[in-house]
PDB file of C-alpha atoms in Angstrom:
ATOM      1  CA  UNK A 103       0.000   0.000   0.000  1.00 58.00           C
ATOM      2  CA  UNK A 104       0.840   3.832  -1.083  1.00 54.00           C
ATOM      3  CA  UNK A 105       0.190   6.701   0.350  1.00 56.00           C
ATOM      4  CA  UNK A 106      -0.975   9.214  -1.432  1.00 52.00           C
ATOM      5  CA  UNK A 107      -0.157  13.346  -1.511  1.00 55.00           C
ATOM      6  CA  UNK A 108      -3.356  14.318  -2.126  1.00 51.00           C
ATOM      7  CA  UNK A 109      -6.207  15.109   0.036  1.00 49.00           C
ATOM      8  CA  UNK A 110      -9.069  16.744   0.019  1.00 50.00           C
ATOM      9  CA  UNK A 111      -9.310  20.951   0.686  1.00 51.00           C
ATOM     10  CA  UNK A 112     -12.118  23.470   0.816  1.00 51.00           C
ATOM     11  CA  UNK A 113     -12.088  25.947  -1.802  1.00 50.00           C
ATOM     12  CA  UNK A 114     -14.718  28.888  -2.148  1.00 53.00           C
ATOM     13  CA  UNK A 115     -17.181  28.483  -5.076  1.00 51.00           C
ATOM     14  CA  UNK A 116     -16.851  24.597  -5.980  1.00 47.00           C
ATOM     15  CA  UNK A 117     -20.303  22.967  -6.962  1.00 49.00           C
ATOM     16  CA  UNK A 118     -19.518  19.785  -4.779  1.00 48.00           C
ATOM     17  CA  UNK A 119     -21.041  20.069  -1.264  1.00 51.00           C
ATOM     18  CA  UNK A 120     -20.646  17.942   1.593  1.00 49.00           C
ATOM     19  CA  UNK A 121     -23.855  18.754   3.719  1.00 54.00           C
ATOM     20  CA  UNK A 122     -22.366  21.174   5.612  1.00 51.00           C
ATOM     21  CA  UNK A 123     -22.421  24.164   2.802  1.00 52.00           C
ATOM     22  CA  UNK A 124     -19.086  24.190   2.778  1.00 48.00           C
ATOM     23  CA  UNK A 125     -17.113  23.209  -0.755  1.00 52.00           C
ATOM     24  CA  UNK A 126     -14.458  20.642  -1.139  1.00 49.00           C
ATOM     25  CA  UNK A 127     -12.049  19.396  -4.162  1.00 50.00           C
ATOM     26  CA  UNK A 128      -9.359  17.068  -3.744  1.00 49.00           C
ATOM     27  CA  UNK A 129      -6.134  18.920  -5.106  1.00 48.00           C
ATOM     28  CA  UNK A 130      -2.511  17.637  -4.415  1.00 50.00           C
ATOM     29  CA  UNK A 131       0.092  19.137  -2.190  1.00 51.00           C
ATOM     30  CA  UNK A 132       1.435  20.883  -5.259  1.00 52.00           C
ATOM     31  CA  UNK A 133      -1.663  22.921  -5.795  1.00 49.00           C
ATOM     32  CA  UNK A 134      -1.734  24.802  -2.547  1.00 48.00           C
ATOM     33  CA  UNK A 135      -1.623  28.549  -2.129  1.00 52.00           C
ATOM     34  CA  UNK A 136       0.652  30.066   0.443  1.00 53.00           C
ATOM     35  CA  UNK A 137      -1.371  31.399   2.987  1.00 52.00           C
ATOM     36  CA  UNK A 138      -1.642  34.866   3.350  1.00 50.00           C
ATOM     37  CA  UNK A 139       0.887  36.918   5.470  1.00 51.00           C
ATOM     38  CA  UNK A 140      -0.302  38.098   8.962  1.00 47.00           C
ATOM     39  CA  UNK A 141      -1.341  42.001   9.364  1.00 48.00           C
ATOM     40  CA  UNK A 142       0.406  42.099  12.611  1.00 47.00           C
ATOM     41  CA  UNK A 143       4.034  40.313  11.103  1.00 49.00           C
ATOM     42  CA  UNK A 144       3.937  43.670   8.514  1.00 43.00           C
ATOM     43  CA  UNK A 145       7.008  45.925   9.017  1.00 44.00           C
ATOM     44  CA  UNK A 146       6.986  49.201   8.286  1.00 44.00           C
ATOM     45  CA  UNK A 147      10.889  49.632   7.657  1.00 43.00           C
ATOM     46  CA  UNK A 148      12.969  47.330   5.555  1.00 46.00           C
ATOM     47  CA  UNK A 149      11.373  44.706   3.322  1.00 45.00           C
ATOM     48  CA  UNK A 150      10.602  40.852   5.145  1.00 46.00           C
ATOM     49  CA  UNK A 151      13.250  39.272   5.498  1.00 46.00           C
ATOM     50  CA  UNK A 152      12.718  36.259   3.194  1.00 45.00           C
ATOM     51  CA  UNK A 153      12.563  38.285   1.077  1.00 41.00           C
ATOM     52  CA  UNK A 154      15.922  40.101   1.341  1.00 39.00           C
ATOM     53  CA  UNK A 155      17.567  37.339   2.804  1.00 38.00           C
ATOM     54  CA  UNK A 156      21.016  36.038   0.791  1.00 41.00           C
ATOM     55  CA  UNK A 157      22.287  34.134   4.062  1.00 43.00           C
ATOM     56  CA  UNK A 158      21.694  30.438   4.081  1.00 48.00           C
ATOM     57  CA  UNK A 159      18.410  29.658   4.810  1.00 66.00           C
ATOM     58  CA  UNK A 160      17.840  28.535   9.075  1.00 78.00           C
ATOM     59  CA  UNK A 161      18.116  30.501  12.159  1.00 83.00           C
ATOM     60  CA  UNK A 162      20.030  33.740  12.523  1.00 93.00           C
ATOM     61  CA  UNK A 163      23.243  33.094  14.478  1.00 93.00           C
ATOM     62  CA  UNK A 164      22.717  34.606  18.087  1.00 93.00           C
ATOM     63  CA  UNK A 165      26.502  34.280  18.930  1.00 96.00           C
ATOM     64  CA  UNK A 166      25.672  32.895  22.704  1.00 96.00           C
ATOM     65  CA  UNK A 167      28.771  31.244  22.862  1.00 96.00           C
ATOM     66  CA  UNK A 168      30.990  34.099  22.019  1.00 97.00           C
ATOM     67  CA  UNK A 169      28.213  36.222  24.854  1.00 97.00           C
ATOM     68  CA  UNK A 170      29.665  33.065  27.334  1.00 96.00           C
ATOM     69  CA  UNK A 171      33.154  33.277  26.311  1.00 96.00           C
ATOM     70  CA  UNK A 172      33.101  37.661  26.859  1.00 96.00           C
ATOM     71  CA  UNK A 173      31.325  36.776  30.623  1.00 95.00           C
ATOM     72  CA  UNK A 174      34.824  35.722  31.367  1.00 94.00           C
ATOM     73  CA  UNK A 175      36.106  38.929  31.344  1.00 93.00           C
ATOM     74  CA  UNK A 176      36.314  42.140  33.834  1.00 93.00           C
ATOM     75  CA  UNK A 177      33.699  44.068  32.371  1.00 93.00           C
ATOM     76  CA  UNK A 178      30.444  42.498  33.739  1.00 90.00           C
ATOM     77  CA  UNK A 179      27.561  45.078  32.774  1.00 93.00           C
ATOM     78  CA  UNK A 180      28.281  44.760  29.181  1.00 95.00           C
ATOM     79  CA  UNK A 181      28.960  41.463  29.448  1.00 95.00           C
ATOM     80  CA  UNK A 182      25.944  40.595  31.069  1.00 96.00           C
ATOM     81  CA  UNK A 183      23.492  42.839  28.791  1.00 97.00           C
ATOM     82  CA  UNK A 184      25.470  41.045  25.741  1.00 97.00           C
ATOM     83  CA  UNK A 185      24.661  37.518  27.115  1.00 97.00           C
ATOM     84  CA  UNK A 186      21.206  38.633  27.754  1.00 97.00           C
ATOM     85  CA  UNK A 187      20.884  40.229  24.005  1.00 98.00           C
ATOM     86  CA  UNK A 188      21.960  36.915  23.230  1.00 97.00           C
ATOM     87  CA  UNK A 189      19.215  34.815  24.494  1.00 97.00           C
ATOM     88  CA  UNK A 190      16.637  36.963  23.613  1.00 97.00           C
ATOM     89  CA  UNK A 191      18.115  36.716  19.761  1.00 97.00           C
ATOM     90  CA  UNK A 192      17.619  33.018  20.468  1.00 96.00           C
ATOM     91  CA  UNK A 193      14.505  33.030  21.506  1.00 96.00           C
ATOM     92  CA  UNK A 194      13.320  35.105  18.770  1.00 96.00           C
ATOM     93  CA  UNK A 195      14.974  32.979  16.121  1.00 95.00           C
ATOM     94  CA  UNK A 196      12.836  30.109  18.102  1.00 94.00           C
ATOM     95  CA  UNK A 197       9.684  32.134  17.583  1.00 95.00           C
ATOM     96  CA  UNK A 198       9.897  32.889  13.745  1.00 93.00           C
ATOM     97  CA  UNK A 199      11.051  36.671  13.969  1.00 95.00           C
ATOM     98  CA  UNK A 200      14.129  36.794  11.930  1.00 95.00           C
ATOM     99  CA  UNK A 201      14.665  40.338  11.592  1.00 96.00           C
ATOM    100  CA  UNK A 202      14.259  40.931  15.537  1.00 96.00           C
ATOM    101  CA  UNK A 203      16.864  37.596  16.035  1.00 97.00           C
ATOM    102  CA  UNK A 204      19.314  38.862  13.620  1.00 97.00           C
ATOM    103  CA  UNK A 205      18.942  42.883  14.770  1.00 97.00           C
ATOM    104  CA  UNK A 206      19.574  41.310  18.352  1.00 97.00           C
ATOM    105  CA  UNK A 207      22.237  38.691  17.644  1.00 97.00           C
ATOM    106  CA  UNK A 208      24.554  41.636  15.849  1.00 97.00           C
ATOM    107  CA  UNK A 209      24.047  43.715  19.039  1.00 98.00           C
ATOM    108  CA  UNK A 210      24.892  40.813  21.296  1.00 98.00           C
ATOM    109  CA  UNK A 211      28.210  40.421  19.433  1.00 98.00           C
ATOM    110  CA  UNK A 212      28.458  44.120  19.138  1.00 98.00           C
ATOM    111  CA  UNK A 213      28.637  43.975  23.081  1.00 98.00           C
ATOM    112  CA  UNK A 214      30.478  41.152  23.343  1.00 97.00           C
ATOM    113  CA  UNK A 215      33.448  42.034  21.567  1.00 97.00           C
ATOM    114  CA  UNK A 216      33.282  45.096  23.503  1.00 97.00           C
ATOM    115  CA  UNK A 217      33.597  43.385  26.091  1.00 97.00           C
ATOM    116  CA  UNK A 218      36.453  41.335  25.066  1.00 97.00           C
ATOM    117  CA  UNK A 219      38.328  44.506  23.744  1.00 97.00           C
ATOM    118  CA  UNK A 220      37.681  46.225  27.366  1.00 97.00           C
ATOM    119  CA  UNK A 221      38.529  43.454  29.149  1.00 96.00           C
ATOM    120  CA  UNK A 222      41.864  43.005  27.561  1.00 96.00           C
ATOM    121  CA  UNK A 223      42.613  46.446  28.017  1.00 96.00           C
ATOM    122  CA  UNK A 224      42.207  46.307  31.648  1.00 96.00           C
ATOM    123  CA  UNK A 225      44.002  43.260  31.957  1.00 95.00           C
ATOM    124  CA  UNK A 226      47.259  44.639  30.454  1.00 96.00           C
ATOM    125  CA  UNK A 227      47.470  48.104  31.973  1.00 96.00           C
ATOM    126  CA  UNK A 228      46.790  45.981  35.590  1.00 95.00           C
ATOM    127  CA  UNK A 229      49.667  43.333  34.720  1.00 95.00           C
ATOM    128  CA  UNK A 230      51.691  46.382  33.737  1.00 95.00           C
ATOM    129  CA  UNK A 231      51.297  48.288  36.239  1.00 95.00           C
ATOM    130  CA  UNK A 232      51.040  45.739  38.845  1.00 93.00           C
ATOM    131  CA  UNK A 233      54.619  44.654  37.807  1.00 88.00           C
ATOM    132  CA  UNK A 234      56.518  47.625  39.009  1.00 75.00           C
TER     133      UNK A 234
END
């Protein structure tokens, strides 16, 4: 036995009736519109992006490990607010918002390497001046 890809769908205006008033044609998966997009997803800056989008398809990155990696240095607000910018770019990604993961995710490694830089810089000047 074979399954099949078709099934049957309810499409406005079709003569065939079920008893409920409602009409139905058996169309394959193939045939299907997209379904219309959401009032509420509509932005009213920059185009959607899967539309604009020339990254490989998935989730945008949300650099949370390089968020970890900058919590090991001396500058903890930034750090922290990067690691937090981090998650919620994850779980935006998670939720279908691309352009909110990806607009998060490049100010989570905005703030991480921040981080890093600041963190390096205090580190030498207090070995260097801790060795005199």
């Amino acid at each position: 036995l074979r399954g099949s890809k078709s099934f049957t769908a309810a499409l406005p205006g079709e003569t065939e009736r079920n008893g409920h008033g409602l009409g139905y044609k058996s169309v394959s998966v193939g045939h299907l519109e997209a379904p219309p997009l959401s009032p509420s997803r509509l932005s009213l800056g920059r185009a959607s992006s899967t539309a604009t989008s020339t990254a490989a398809p998935g989730r945008p990155r949300d650099y949370l490990v390089l968020a970890i990696f900058s919590c090991f240095c001396p500058v903890w607000p930034i750090n922290i607010v990067a690691l937090v910018f981090s998650i919620m770019s994850r779980n935006s990604g998670q939720q279908g918002d691309t352009d909110g993961a990806r607009r998060l995710g490049r100010m989570a490694r905005l703030l991480s390497i921040v981080s890093i830089v600041l963190g390096t810089i205090i580190i030498v000047l207090y070995i260097s001046l801790s060795v005199r």
